[in-house]
mmCIF file of C-alpha atoms and ligand atoms in Angstrom:
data_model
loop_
_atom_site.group_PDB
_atom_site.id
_atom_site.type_symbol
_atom_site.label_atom_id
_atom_site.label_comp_id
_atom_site.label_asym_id
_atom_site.label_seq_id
_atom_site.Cartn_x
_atom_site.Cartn_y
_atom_site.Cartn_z
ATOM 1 C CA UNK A 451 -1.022 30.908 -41.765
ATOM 2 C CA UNK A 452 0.893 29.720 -38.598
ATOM 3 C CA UNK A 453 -1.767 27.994 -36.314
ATOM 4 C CA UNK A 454 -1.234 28.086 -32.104
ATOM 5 C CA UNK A 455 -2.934 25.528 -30.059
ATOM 6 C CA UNK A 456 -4.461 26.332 -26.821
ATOM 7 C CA UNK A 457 -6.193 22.956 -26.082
ATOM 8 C CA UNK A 458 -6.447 21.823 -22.746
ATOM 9 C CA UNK A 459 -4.717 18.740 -23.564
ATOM 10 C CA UNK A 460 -3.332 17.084 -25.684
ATOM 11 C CA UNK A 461 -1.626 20.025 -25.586
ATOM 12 C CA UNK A 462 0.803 21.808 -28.341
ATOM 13 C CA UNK A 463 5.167 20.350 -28.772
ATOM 14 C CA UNK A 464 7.321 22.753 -29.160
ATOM 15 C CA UNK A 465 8.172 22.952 -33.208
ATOM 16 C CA UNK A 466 11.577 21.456 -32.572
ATOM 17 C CA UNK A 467 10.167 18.417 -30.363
ATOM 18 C CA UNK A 468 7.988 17.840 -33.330
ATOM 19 C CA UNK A 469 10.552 17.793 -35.875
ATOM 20 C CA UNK A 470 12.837 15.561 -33.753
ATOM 21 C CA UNK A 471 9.912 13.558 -33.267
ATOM 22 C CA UNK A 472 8.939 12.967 -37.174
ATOM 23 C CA UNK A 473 12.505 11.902 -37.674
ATOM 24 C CA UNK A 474 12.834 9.353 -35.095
ATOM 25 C CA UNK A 475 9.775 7.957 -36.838
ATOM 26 C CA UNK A 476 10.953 7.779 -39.917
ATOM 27 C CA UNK A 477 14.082 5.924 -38.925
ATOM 28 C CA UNK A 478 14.906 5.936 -34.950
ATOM 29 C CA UNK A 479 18.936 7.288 -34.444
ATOM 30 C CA UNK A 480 20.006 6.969 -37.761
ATOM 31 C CA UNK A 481 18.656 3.220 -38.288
ATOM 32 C CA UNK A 482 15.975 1.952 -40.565
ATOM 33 C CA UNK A 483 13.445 1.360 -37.929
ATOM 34 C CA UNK A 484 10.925 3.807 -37.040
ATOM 35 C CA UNK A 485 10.724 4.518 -33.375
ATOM 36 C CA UNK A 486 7.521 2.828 -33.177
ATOM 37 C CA UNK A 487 9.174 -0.461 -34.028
ATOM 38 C CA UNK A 488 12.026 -0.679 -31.045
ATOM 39 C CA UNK A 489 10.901 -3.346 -28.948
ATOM 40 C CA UNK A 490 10.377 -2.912 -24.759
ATOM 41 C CA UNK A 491 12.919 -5.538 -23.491
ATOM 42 C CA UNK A 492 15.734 -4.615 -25.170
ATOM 43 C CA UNK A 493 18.656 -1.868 -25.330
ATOM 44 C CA UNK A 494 17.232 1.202 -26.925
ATOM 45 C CA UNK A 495 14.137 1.641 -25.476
ATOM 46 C CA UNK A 496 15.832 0.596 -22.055
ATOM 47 C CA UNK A 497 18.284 3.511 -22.475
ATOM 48 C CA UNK A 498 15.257 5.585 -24.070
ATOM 49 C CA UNK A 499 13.823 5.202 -20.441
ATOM 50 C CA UNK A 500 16.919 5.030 -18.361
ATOM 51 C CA UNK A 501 17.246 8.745 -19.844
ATOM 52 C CA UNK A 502 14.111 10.087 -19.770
ATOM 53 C CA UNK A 503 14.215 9.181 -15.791
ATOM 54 C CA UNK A 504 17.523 10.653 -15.359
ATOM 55 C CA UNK A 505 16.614 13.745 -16.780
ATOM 56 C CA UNK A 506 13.371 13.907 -14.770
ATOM 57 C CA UNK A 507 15.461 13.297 -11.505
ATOM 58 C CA UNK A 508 17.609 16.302 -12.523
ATOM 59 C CA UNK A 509 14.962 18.846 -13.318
ATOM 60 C CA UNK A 510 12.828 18.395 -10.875
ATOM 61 C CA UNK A 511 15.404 17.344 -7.936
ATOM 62 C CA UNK A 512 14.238 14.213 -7.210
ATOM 63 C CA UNK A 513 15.588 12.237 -4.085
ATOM 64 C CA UNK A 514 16.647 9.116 -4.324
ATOM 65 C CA UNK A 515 14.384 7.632 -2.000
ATOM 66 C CA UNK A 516 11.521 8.224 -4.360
ATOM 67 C CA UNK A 517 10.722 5.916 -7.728
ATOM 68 C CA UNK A 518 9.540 6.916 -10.959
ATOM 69 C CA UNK A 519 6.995 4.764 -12.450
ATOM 70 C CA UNK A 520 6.333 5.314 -16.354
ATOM 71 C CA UNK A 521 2.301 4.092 -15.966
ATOM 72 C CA UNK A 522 -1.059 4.167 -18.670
ATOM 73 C CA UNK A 523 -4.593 4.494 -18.081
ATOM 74 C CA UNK A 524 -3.838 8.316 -17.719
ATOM 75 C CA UNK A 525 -4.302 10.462 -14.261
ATOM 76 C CA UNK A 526 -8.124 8.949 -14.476
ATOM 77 C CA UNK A 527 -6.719 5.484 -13.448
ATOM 78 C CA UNK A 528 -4.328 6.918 -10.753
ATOM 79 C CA UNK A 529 -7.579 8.233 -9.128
ATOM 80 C CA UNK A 530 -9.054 5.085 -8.419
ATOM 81 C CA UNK A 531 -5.954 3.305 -7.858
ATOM 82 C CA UNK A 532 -4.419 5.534 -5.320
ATOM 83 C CA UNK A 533 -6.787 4.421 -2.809
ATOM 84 C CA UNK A 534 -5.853 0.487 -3.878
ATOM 85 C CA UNK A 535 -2.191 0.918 -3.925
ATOM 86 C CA UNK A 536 -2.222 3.130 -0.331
ATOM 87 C CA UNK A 537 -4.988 2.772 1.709
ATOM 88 C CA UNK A 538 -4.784 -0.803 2.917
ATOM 89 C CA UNK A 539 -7.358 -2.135 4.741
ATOM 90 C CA UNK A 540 -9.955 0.699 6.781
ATOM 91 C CA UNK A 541 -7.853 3.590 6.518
ATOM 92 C CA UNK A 542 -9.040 6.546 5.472
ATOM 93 C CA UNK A 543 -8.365 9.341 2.452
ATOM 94 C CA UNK A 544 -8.268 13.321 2.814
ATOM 95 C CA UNK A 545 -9.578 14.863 -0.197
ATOM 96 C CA UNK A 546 -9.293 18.445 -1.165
ATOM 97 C CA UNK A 547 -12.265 19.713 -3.341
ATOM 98 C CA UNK A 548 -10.947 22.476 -5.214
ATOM 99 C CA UNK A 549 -12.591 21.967 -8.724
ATOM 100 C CA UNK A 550 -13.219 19.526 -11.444
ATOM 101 C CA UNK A 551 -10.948 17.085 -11.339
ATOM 102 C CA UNK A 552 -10.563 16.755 -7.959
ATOM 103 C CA UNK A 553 -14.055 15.764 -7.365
ATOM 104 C CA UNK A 554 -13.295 13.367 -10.118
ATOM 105 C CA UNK A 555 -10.554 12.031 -8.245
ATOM 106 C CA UNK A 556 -12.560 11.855 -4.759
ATOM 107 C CA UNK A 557 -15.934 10.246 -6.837
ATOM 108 C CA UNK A 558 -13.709 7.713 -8.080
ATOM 109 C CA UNK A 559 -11.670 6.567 -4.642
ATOM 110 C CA UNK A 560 -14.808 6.664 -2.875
ATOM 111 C CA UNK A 561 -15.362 3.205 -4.660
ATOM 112 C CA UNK A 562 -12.189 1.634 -3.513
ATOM 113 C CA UNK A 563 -11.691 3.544 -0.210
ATOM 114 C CA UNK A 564 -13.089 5.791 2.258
ATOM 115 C CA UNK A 565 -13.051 9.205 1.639
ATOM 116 C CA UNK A 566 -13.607 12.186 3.645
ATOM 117 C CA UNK A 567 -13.889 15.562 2.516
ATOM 118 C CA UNK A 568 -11.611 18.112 4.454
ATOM 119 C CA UNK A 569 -12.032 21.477 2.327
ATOM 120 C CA UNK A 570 -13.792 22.516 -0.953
ATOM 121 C CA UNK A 571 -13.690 25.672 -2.603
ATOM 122 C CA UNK A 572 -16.437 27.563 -4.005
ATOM 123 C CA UNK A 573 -15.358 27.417 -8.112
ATOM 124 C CA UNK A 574 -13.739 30.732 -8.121
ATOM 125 C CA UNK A 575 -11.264 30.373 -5.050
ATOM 126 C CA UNK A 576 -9.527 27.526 -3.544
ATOM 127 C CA UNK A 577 -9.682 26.482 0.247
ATOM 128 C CA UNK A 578 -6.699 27.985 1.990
ATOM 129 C CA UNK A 579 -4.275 25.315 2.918
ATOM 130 C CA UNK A 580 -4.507 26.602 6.628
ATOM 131 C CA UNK A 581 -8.288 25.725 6.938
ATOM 132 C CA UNK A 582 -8.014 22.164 5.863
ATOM 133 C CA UNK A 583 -9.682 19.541 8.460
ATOM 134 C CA UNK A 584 -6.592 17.298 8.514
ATOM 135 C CA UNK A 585 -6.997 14.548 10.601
ATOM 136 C CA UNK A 586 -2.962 12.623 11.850
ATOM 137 C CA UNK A 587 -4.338 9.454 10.754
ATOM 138 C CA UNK A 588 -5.993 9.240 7.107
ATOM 139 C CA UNK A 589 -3.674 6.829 4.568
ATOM 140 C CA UNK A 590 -2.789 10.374 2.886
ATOM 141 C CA UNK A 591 -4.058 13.666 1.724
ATOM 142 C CA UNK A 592 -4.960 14.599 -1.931
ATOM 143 C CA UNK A 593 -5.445 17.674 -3.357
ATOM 144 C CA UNK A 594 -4.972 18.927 -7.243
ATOM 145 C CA UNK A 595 -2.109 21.713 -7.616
ATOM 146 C CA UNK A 596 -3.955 23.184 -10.583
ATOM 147 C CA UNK A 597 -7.591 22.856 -11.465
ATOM 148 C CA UNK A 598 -7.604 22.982 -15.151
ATOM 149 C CA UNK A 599 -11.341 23.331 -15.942
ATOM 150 C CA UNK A 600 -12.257 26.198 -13.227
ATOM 151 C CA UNK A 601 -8.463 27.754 -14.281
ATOM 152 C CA UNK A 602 -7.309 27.595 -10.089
ATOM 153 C CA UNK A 603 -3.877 26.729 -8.775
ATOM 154 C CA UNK A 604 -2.524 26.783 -5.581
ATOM 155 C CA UNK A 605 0.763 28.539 -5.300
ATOM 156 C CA UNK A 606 1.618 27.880 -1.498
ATOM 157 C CA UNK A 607 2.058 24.385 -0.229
ATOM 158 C CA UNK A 608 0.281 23.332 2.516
ATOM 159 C CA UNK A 609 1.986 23.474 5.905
ATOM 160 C CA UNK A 610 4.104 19.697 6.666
ATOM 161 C CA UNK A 611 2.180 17.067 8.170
ATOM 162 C CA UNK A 612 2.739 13.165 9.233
ATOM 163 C CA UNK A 613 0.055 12.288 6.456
ATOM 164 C CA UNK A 614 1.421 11.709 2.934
ATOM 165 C CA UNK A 615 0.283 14.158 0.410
ATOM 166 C CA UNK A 616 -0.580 13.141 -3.079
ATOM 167 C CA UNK A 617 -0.985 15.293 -5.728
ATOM 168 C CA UNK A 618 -2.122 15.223 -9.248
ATOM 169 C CA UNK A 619 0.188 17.829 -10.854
ATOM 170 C CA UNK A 620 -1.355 16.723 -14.381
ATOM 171 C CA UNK A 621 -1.417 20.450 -15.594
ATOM 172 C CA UNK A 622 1.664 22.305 -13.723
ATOM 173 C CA UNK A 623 4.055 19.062 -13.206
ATOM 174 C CA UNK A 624 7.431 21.010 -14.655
ATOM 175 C CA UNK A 625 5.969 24.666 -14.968
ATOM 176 C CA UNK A 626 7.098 25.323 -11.907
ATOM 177 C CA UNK A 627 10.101 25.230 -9.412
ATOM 178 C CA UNK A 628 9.060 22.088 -7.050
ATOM 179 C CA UNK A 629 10.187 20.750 -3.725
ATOM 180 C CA UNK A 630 8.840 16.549 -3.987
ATOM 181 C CA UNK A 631 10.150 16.305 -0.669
ATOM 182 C CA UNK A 632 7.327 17.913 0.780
ATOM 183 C CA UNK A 633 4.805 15.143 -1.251
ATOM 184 C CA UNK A 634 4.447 11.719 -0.518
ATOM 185 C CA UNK A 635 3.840 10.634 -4.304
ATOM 186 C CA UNK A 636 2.938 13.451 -7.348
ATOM 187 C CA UNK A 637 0.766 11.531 -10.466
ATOM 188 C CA UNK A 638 1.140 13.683 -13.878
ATOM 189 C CA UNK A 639 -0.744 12.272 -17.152
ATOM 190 C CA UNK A 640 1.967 13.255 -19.628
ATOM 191 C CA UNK A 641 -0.359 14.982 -22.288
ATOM 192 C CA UNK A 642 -0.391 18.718 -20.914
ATOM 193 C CA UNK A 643 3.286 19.599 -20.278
ATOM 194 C CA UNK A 644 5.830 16.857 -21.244
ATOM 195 C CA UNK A 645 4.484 15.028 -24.366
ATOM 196 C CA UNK A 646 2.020 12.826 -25.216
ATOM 197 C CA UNK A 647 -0.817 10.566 -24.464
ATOM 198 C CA UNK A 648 -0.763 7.358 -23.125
ATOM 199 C CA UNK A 649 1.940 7.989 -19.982
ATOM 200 C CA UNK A 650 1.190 8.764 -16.328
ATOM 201 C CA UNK A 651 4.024 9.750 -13.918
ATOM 202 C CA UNK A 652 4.015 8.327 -10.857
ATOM 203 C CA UNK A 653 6.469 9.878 -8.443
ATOM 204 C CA UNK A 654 6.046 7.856 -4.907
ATOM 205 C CA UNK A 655 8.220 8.080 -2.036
ATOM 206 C CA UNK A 656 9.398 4.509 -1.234
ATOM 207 C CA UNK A 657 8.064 3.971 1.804
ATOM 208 C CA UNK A 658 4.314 3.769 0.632
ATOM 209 C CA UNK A 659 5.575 1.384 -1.487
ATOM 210 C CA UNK A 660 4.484 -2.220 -0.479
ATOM 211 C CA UNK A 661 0.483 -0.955 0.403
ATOM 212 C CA UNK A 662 -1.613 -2.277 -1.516
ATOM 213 C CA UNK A 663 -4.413 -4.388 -1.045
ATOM 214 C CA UNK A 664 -3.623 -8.089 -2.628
ATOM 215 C CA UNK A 665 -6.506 -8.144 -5.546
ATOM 216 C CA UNK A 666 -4.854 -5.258 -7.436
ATOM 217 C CA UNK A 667 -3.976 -6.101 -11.023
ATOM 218 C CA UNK A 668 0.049 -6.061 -11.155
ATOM 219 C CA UNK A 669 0.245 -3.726 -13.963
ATOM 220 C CA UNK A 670 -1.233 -0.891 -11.330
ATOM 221 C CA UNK A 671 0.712 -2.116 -8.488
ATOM 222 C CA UNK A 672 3.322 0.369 -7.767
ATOM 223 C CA UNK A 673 5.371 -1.825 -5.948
ATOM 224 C CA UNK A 674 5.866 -4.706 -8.610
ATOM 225 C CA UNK A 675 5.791 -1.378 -11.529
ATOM 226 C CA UNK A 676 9.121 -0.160 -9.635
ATOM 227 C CA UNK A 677 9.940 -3.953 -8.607
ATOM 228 C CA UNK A 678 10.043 -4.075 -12.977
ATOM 229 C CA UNK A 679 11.034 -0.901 -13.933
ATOM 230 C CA UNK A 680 7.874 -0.066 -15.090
ATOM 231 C CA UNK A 681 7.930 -3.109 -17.751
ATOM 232 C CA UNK A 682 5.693 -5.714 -16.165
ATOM 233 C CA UNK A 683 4.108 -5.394 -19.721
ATOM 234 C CA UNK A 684 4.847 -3.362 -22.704
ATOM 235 C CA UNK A 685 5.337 0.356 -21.486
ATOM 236 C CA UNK A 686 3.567 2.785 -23.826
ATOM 237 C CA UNK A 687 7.016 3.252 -25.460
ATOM 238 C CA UNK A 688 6.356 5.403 -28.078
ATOM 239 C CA UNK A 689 4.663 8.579 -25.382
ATOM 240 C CA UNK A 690 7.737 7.530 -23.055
ATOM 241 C CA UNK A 691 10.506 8.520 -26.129
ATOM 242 C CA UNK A 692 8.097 12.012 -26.763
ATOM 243 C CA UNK A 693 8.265 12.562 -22.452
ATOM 244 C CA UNK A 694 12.154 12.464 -23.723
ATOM 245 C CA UNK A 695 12.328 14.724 -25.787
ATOM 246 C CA UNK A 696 9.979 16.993 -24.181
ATOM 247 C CA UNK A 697 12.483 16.344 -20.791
ATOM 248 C CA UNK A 698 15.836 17.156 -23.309
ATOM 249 C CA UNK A 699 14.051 20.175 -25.151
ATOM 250 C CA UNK A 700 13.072 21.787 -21.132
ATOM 251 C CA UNK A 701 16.750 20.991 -19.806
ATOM 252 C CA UNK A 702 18.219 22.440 -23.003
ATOM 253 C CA UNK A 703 16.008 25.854 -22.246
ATOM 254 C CA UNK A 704 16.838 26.591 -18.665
ATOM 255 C CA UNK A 705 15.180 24.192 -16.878
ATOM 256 C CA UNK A 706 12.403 24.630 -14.900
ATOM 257 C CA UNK A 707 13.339 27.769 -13.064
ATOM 258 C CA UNK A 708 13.641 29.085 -16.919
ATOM 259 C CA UNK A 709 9.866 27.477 -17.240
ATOM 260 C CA UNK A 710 8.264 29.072 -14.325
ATOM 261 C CA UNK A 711 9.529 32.620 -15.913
ATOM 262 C CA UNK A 712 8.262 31.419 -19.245
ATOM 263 C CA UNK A 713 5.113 30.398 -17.585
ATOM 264 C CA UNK A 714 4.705 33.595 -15.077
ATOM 265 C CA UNK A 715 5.075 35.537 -18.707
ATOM 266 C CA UNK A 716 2.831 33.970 -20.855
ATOM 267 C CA UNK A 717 0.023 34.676 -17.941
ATOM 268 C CA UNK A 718 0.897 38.150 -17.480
ATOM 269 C CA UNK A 719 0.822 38.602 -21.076
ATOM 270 C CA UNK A 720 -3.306 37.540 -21.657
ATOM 271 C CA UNK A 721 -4.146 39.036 -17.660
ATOM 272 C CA UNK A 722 -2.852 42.404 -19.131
ATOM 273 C CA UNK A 723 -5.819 42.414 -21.996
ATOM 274 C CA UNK A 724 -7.927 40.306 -19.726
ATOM 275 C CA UNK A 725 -7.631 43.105 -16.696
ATOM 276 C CA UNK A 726 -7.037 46.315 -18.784
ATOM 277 C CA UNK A 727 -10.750 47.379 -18.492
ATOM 278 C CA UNK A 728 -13.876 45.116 -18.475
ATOM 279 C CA UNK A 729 -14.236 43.800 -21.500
ATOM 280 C CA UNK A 730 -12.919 40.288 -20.789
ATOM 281 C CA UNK A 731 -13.774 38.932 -17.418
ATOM 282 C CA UNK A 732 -11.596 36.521 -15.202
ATOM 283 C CA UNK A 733 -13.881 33.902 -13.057
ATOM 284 C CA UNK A 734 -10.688 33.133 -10.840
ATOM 285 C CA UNK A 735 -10.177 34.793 -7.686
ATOM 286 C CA UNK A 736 -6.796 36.939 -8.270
ATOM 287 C CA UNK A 737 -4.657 35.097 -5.923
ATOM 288 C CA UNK A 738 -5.984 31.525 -6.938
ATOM 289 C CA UNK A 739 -5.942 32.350 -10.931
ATOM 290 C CA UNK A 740 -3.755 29.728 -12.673
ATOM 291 C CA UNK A 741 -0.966 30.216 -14.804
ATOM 292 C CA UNK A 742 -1.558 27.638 -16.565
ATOM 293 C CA UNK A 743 -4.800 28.147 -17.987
ATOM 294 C CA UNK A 744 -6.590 31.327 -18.153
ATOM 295 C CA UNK A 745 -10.160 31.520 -18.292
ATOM 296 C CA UNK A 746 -12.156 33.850 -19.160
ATOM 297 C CA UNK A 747 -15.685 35.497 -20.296
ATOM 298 C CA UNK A 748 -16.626 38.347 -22.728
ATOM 299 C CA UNK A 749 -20.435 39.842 -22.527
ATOM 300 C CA UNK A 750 -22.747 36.781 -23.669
ATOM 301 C CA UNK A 751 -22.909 32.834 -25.411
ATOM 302 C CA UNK A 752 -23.369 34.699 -28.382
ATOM 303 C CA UNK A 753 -20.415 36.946 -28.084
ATOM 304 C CA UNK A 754 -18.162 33.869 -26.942
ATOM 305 C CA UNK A 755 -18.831 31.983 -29.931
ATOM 306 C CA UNK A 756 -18.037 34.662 -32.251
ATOM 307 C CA UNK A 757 -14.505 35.141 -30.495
ATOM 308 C CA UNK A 758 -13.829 31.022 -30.828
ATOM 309 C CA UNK A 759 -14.708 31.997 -35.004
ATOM 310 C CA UNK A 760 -13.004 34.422 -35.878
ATOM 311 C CA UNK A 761 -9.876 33.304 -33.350
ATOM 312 C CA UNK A 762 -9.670 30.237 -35.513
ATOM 313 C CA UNK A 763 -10.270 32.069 -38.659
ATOM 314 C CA UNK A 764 -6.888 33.751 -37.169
ATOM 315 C CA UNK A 765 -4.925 30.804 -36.662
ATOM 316 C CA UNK A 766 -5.804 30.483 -32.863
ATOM 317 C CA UNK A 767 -7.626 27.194 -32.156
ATOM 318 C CA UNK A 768 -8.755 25.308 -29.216
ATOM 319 C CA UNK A 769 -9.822 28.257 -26.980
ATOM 320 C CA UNK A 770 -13.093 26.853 -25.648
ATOM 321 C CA UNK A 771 -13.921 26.568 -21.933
ATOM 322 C CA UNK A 772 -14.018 22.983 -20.650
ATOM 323 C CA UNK A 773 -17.580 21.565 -21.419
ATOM 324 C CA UNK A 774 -19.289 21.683 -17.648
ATOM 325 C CA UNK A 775 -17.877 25.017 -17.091
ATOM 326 C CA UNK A 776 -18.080 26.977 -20.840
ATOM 327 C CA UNK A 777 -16.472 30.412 -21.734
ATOM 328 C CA UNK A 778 -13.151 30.725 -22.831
ATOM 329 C CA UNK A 779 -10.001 29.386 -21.646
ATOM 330 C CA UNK A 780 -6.297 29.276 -22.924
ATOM 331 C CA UNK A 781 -4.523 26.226 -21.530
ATOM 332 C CA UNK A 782 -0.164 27.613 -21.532
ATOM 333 C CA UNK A 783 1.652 24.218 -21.031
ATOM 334 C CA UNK A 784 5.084 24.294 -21.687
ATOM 335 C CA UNK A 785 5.023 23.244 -25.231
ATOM 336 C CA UNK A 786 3.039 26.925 -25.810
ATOM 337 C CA UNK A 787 5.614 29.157 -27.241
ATOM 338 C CA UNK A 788 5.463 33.155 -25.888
ATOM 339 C CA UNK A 789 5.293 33.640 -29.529
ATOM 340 C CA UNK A 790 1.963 31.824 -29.628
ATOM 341 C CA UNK A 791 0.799 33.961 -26.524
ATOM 342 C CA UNK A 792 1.696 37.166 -27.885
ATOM 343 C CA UNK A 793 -0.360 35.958 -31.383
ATOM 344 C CA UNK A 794 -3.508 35.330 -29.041
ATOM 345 C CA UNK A 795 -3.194 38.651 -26.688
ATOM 346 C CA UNK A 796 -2.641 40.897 -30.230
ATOM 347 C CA UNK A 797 -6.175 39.307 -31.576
ATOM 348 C CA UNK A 798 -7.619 40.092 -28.021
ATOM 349 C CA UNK A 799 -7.184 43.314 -28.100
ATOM 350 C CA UNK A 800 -8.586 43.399 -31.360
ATOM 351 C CA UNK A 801 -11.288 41.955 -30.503
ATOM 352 C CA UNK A 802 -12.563 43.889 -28.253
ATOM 353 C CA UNK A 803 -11.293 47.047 -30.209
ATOM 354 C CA UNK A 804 -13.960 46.433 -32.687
ATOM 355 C CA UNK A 805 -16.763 44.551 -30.697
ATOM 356 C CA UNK A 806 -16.583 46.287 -27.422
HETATM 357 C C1 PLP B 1141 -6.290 16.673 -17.898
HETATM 358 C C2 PLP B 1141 -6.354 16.406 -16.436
HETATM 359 C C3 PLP B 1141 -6.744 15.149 -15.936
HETATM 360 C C4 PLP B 1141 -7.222 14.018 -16.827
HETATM 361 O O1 PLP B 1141 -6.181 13.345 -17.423
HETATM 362 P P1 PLP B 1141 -6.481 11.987 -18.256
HETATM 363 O O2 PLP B 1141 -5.133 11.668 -18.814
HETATM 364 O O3 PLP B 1141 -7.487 12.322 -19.304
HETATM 365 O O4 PLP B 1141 -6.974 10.983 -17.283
HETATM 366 C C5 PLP B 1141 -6.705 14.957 -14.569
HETATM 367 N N1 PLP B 1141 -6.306 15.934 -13.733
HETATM 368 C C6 PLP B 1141 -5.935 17.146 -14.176
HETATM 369 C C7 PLP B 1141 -5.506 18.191 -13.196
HETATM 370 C C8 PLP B 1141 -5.945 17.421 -15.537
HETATM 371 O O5 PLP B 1141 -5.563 18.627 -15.990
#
């Protein structure tokens, strides 16, 4: 039986990423050593990154005023370190409340920083951009593109300002067509749409380099990170060569214009069940639902874990809600084939055929 992982993260390869992947551990481009064995400092991995940066510059248009720091300690860290690397001494930090994580990333820079609130949403809509209480002064403005435990993205930008904005882009970083221009510095762990654990992105625009306050351990210091390329110690070097293939395998397939199609399909495809009568239930206000990972109810608990049992007795795994907000939820990074999708909408529908 073929098995399709929704998980929220780490999230499913693509079969072919996989199978490059177990032979550059068996013996990395053609050699006897495994991929886990090619030391930080030298050639290989150096060209491993060199690449992987390249191609991230090309897909998502990167300018070259902006550097590309290959980080750990996952998007978690970046949230309190933000505030350490930008907010120098007494300036303040916009935060967006628009779900989960972002509260997690405002609770945690409220220890390093101060931090006011300038929208929240409700848990089944997002603040309009428009109604944000931007001030012209505050170090910069965060806000989370796509909340990945309520299942709420914003598709519009909001308006241009004076004030940086940062953004974790954690879940949608690649699924869609991107203008970095408009963002001061985007953070991305890299387990959801290009790879694996271990690697955070760190897109920052060079003039907030050079920020940060002096007792900030140098291996979270963006400016010595891009002063080193990103090796002031040992990179995570195996999650950087999966980020590369995960970069080759989305330039290979259309690049991300190709991916937001992919990605706009995949969500149509489980909405159609989802909104065809009501059955299943969608939280998510319709023009803040996220493409990236659709949640949704059916009747009761009781009901809900009877469609995570017999979904994995079909092959279709990983389907729970996140734990603080429960029901159902299928996470559609980029490594989550349309083939996978279709597998999941088919046993929907059956579903509810014989339990409705
Ligand atoms: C998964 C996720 C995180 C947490 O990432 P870690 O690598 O576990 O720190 C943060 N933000 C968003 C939007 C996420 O989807």
């Amino acid at each position: 039986m073929t098995v399709y992982s929704f998980a929220s993260g780490p999230s499913a390869l693509p079969r072919e990423v996989v199978a490059e992947l177990a032979s550059d551990v068996a013996g990395y481009g053609g050699s006897e050593l495994s991929a886990l064995e090619l030391p930080f400092s030298e050639g290989m991995f150096s060209d491993v990154l060199a690449e992987a940066e390249r191609d991230l510059r090309a897909l998502l248009g990167v300018p070259p005023n902006y550097r590309i720091l290959f980080l750990q300690g996952g998007a978690s860290a970046q949230f309190a370190l933000l505030p350490m690397n930008l907010a120098g001494r007494g300036r303040h930090c916009e935060y967006v409340l628009g779900g989960h994580w972002s509260r997690r990333a405002a609770a945690e820079a409220s220890r390093a920083a101060d931090v006011w609130v300038v929208a929240s949403g409700d848990g089944c809509s997002l603040p309009d951009p428009k109604s944000w209480r931007r001030s012209s002064d505050a170090a910069y403005c965060h806000y989370t593109t796509n909340e990945t435990a309520d299942g709420l993205q914003f598709h519009a930008l909001p308006d241009p300002s004076d004030v940086p904005l940062v953004s974790d882009m954690t879940a949608d970083l690649l699924t869609r067509v991107l203008s970095v221009e408009r963002f001061g510095l985007i953070y991305a762990s890299a387990q959801k749409n290009l790879g694996a654990a271990g690697l955070t992105l760190v897109i920052v625009r060079e003039d907030l380099l050079g920020r940060a306050r002096q007792d900030i351990p140098s291996p979270f210091d963006y400016t010595r990170q891009a002063e080193a390329g990103s090796k002031i110690n040992t990179p995570p070097t195996f999650a950087v060569l999966v980020a590369h293939r995960m970069l080759r395998w989305l330039r290979n397939n259309g690049g991300v214009a190709a991916a937001e199609n992919r990605s706009k399909a995949k969500c149509a495809t489980l909405h159609e069940v989802i909104d065809s009568d009501d059955f299943y239930r969608c939280p998510a206000s319709l023009p803040h639902r996220s493409r990236i990972n659709v949640c949704f109810r059916v009747s009761s608990p009781r009901a809900e874990e009877l469609f995570l049992d017999e979904a994995k007795a079909n092959g279709l795994v990983h389907l729970n809600g996140h734990r603080d907000v429960g029901g159902l939820r299928a996470s559609l990074y980029n490594g989550v084939s349309e083939e996978a999708v279709d597998a999941l909408a088919a046993f929907m529908t059956d579903f509810k055929r014989r339990r409705g």
